Amino acid sequence: MPKEITLNDQICFQISRAHQLFNKFYQEPLDEYNLTYVQYITLLSLWEKDGVTVNFLSQKLGLSNGTLTPLLKRLEKAGWITRNRDKADERRVLIHLTELGKEKKEPILQAVQGCLNRLNYSDDEFAAAMDTIIDLQERLEKTNDK
């Protein structure tokens, strides 16, 4: 007789639960900066490469333009970024960090790293966890390409 399938045996459930816990986990260091987790990863992407299009961010973050646009408007209103039409192509909107967005990079990254340190991963454990997660993502992407 096959093993009974339970909720806790489902990878999708465990990933969803881990995602919920990570959002809550990250909220502690981000509250000081009035940022949500999704706003944080948007800034993280801009710290890697500033002056990108909305479409670039959408693809990098895996968010639809419909989700990203209101988020970017809130970041702009709070003074983290600017959104301007590309002079070379008016259809494109370019996203740039403001001075606030640049100045707060190190303090935010330190706060988040302090939070991550509480997970007590060794360097090898962290690398193994990342390898497993990336492998799963790649497997999922392959199945979605079919």
PDB file of C-alpha atoms in Angstrom, residues 30-36 39-40 43 69-83 96-104 108:
ATOM      1  CA  LEU A  30      13.248  46.085   8.051  1.00  0.00           C
ATOM      2  CA  ASP A  31      10.661  47.723  10.329  1.00  0.00           C
ATOM      3  CA  GLU A  32      13.257  50.285  11.406  1.00  0.00           C
ATOM      4  CA  TYR A  33      13.416  51.453   7.773  1.00  0.00           C
ATOM      5  CA  ASN A  34       9.658  51.118   7.108  1.00  0.00           C
ATOM      6  CA  LEU A  35      10.334  48.560   4.398  1.00  0.00           C
ATOM      7  CA  THR A  36       8.519  45.372   3.485  1.00  0.00           C
ATOM      8  CA  GLN A  39      10.632  46.470  -1.060  1.00  0.00           C
ATOM      9  CA  TYR A  40      13.893  45.229   0.471  1.00  0.00           C
ATOM     10  CA  LEU A  43      16.356  47.773  -3.219  1.00  0.00           C
ATOM     11  CA  THR A  69       4.506  49.400 -10.266  1.00  0.00           C
ATOM     12  CA  PRO A  70       2.556  50.217  -7.060  1.00  0.00           C
ATOM     13  CA  LEU A  71       5.506  48.967  -4.993  1.00  0.00           C
ATOM     14  CA  LEU A  72       7.853  51.300  -6.893  1.00  0.00           C
ATOM     15  CA  LYS A  73       5.437  54.200  -6.417  1.00  0.00           C
ATOM     16  CA  ARG A  74       5.509  53.605  -2.648  1.00  0.00           C
ATOM     17  CA  LEU A  75       9.331  53.447  -2.656  1.00  0.00           C
ATOM     18  CA  GLU A  76       9.422  56.686  -4.649  1.00  0.00           C
ATOM     19  CA  LYS A  77       6.983  58.426  -2.303  1.00  0.00           C
ATOM     20  CA  ALA A  78       9.136  57.335   0.665  1.00  0.00           C
ATOM     21  CA  GLY A  79      12.233  58.818  -1.005  1.00  0.00           C
ATOM     22  CA  TRP A  80      14.143  55.586  -1.801  1.00  0.00           C
ATOM     23  CA  ILE A  81      14.015  55.753  -5.610  1.00  0.00           C
ATOM     24  CA  THR A  82      13.100  57.906  -8.577  1.00  0.00           C
ATOM     25  CA  ARG A  83      11.118  56.782 -11.615  1.00  0.00           C
ATOM     26  CA  HIS A  96      17.307  54.996  -9.881  1.00  0.00           C
ATOM     27  CA  LEU A  97      18.252  54.985  -6.228  1.00  0.00           C
ATOM     28  CA  THR A  98      18.107  58.330  -4.443  1.00  0.00           C
ATOM     29  CA  GLU A  99      20.804  59.463  -2.018  1.00  0.00           C
ATOM     30  CA  LEU A 100      18.676  57.968   0.779  1.00  0.00           C
ATOM     31  CA  GLY A 101      18.547  54.669  -1.090  1.00  0.00           C
ATOM     32  CA  LYS A 102      22.319  54.668  -1.486  1.00  0.00           C
ATOM     33  CA  GLU A 103      23.123  55.856   2.057  1.00  0.00           C
ATOM     34  CA  LYS A 104      20.961  53.237   3.770  1.00  0.00           C
ATOM     35  CA  ILE A 108      20.135  47.753   6.092  1.00  0.00           C
TER      36      ILE A 108
END
